[in-house]
Short mmCIF file of C-alpha atoms in Angstrom, two decimals:
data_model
loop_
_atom_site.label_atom_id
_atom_site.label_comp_id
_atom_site.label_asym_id
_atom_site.label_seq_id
_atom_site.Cartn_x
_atom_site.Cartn_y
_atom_site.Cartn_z
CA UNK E 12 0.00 0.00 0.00
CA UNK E 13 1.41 3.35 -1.13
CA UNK E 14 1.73 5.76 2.52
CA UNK E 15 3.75 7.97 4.09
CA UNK E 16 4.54 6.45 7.47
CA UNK E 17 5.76 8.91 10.83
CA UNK E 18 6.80 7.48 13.95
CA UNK E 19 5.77 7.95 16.55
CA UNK E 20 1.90 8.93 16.84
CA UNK E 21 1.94 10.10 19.72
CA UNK E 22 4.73 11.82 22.12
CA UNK E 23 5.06 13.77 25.23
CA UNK E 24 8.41 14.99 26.21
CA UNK E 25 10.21 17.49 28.68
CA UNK E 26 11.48 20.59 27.53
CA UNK E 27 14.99 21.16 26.26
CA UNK E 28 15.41 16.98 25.39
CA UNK E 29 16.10 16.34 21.44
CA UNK E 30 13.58 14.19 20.09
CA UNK E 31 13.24 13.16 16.49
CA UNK E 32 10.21 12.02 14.45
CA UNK E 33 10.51 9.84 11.65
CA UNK E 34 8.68 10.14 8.34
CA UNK E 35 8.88 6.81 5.55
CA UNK E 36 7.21 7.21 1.73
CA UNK E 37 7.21 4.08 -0.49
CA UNK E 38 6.19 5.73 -3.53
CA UNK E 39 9.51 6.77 -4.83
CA UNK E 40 8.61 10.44 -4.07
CA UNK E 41 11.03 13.37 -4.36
CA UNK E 42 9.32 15.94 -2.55
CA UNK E 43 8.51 15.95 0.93
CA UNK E 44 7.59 18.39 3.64
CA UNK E 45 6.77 18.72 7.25
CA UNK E 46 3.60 20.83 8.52
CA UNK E 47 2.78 21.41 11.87
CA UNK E 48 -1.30 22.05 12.34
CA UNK E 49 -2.31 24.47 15.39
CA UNK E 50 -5.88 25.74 16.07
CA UNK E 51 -7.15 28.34 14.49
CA UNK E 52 -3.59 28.71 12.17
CA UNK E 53 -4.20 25.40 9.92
CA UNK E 54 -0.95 23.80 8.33
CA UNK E 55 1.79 25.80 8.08
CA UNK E 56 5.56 24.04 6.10
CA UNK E 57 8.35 24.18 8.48
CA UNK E 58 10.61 22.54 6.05
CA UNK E 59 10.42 20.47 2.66
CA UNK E 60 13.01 19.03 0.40
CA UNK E 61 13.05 18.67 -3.41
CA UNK E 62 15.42 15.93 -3.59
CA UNK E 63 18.01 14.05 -1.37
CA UNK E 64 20.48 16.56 0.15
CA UNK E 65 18.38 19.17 -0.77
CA UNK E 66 16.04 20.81 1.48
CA UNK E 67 15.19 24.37 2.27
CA UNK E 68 12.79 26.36 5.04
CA UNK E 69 9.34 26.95 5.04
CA UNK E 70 7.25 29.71 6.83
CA UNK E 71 8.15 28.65 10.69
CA UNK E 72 11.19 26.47 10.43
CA UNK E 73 12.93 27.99 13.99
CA UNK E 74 14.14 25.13 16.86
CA UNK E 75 13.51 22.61 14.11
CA UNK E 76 16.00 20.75 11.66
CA UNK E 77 15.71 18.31 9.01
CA UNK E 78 17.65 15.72 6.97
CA UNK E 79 17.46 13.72 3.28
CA UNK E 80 20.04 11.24 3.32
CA UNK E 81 18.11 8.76 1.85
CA UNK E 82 14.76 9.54 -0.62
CA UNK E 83 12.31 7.31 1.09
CA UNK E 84 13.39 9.18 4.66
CA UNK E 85 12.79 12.44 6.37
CA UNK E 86 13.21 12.95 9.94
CA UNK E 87 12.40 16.46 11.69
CA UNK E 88 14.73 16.84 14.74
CA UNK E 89 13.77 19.15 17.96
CA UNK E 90 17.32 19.89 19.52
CA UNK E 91 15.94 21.43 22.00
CA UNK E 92 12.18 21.16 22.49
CA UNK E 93 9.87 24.14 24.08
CA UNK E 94 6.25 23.78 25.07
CA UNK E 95 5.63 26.23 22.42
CA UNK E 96 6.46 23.04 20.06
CA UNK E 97 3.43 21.11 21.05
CA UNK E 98 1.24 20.79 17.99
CA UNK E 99 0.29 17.83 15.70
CA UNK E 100 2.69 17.07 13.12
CA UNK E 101 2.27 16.32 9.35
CA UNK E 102 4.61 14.92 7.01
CA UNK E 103 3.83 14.86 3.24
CA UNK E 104 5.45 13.61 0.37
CA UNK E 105 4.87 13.90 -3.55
CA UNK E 106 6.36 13.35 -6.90
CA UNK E 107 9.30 15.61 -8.15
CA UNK E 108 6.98 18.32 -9.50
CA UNK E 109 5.57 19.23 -6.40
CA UNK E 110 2.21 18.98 -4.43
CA UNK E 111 0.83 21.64 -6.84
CA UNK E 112 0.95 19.17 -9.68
CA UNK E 113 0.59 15.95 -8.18
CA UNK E 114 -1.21 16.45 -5.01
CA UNK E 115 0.07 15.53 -1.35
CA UNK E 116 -0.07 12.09 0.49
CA UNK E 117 -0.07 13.10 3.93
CA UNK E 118 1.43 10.90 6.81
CA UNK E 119 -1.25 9.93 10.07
CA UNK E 120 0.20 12.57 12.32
CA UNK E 121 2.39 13.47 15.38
CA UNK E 122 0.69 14.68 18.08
CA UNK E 123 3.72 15.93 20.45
CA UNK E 124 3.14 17.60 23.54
CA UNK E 125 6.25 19.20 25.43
CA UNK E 126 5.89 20.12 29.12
CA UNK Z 28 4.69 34.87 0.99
CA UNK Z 29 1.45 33.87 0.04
CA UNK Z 30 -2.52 34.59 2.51
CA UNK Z 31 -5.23 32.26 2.20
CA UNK Z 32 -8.35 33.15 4.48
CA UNK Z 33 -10.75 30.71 5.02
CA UNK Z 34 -14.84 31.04 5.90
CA UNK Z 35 -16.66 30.33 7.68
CA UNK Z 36 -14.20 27.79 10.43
CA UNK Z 37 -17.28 25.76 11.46
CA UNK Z 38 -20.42 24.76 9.70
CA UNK Z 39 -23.38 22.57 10.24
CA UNK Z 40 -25.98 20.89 8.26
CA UNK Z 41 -28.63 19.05 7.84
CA UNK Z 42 -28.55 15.70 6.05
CA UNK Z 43 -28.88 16.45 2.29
CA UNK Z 44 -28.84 19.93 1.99
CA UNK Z 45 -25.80 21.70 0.69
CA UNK Z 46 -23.00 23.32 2.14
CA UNK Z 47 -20.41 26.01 0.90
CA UNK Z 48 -16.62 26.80 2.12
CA UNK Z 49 -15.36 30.29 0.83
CA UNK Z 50 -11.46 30.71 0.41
CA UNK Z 51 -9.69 33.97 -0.71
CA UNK Z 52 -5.69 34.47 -1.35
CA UNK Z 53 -3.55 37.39 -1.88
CA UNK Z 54 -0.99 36.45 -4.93
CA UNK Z 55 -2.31 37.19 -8.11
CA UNK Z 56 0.38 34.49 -9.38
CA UNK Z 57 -1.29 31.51 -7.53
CA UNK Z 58 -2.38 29.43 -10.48
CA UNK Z 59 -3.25 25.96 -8.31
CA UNK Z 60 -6.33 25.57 -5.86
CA UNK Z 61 -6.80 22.56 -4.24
CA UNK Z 62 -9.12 21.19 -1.43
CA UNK Z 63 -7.93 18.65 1.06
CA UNK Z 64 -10.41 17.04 3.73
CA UNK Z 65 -9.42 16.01 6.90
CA UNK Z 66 -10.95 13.17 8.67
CA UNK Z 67 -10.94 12.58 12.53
CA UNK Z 68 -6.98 10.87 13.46
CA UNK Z 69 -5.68 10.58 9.83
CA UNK Z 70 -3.73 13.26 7.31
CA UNK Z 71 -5.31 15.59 5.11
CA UNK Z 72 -6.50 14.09 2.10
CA UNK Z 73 -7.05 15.52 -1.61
CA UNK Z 74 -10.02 15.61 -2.94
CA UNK Z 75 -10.62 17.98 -5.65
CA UNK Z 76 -8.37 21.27 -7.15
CA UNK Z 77 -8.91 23.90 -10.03
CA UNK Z 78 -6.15 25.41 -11.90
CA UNK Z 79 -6.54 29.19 -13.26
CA UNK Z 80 -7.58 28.29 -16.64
CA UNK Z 81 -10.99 27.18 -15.72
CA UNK Z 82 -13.62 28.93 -13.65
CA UNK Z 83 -15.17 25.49 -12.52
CA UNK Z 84 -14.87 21.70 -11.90
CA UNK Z 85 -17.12 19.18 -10.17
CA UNK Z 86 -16.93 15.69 -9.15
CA UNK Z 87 -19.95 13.67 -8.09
CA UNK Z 88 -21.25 15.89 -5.42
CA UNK Z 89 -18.03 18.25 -5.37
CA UNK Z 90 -17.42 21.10 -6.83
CA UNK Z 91 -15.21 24.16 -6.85
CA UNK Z 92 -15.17 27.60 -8.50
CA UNK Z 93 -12.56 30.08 -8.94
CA UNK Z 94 -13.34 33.59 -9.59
CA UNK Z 95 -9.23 34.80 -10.36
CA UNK Z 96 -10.82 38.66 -10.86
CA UNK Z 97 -11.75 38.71 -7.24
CA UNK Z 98 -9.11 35.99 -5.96
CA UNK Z 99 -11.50 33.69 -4.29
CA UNK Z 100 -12.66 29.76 -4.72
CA UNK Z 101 -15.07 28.13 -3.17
CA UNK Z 102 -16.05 24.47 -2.88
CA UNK Z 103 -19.50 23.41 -2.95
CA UNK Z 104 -20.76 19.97 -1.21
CA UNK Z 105 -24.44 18.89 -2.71
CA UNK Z 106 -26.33 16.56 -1.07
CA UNK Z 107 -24.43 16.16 2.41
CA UNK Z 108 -24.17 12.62 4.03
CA UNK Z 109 -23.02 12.15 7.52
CA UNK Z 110 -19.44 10.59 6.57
CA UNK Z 111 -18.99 14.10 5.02
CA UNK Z 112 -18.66 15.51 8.22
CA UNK Z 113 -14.53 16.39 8.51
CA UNK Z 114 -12.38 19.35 8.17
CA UNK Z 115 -11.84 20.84 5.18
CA UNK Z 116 -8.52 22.84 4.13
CA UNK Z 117 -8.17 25.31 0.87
CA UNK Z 118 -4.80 25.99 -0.38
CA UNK Z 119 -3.65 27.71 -2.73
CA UNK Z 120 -0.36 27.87 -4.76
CA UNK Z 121 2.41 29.19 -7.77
CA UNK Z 122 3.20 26.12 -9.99
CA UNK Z 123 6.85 27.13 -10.41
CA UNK Z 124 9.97 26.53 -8.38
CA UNK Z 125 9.28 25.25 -4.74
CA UNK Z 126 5.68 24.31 -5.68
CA UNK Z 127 4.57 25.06 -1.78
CA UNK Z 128 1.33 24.84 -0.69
CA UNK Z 129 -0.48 27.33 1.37
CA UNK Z 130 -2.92 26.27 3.72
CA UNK Z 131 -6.36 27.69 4.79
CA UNK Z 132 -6.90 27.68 8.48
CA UNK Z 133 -9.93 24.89 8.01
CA UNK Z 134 -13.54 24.28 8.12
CA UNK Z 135 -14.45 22.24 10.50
CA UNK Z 136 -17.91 20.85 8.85
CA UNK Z 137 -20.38 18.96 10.50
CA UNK Z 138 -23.47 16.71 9.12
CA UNK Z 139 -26.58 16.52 11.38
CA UNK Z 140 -28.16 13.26 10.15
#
């Protein structure tokens, strides 16, 4: 079954203690992104990545990084976690063109909560 | 970067009538308008988009218009049944070099069987 697959579903964490979330595709997809979803604010990128070593910032990318080693994988890394960080987290992936010509496949969700 | 406002954030129907989500955005450049729905515990899910060279599109009981003049799209659910009850994202987007998406703040739309 074609999915994008993000470990784990759900978190809670202490502040200040690097945690990483894991996001799988098995659809040979180039693109892939990371959203975070608040209330009231709806999805907004905090990074995506054309291709493998390549990735770039979206619109609220601060205390987070990201890496494309590989093209199936894209872990988002907290270094340093804040409770301002708690939010449910997307990852999406999509053929080389882009989610604005092939649509998104969205992962389940991360919901992280940091105390 | 690119403003997508999204109305009304909840909504409720009855059973088979119709309901309407109204999305505007600020760059005159975004050429891609797509509508993803949201069901309880899983990701966002596409379900129908426009691009700017047609004013309309429909699907079974989906549709969406795009009025580019004014910069808004709506979409346009006939005949509501009770699984339709989910939250709904617009986006909107520039079909050229990072291809982002941006995201409506939601609709959280609920069928009253």
């Amino acid at each position: 079954e074609a999915q994008v697959t993000q470990n784990p579903r759900y978190l809670i964490t202490v502040t200040g203690k690097k945690l990483t979330v894991t996001c799988s595709q098995n659809m040979n997809h180039e693109y892939m992104s990371w959203y975070r979803q608040d209330p009231g604010l709806g999805l907004r990128q905090i990074y995506y990545s054309m291709n493998v070593e390549v990735t770039d910032k979206g619109d609220v990318p601060e205390g987070y990084k990201v890496s494309r080693k590989e093209k199936r994988n894209f872990p988002l890394i907290l270094e340093s976690p804040s409770p301002n960080q708690t939010s449910l987290y997307f990852c999406a992936s999509s053929f080389y063109r882009g989610p604005s010509n092939y649509g998104y496949t969205f992962g389940s969700g991360t919901r992280l909560t940091v105390v | 970067g690119e403003n997508v406002e999204q109305h009304p954030s909840t909504l409720s129907v009855q059973e088979g009538d119709s309901a309407v989500i109204k999305c505007t955005y600020s760059d005159s450049a975004s050429n891609y308008f797509p509508w993803y729905k949201q069901e309880l515990g899983k990701g966002p899910q596409l379900i129908i988009d426009i691009r700017s060279n047609v004013g309309e599109k429909k699907d079974q009981r989906i549709a969406v218009t795009l009025n580019k003049t004014a910069k808004h799209f709506s979409l346009h659910i006939t005949e509501t049944q009770p699984e339709d009850s989910a939250v709904y994202f617009c986006a909107a987007s520039i079909r050229t070099g990072a291809n982002n998406l941006f995201f409506g703040t939601g609709t959280r739309l609920t069928v009253i069987p």
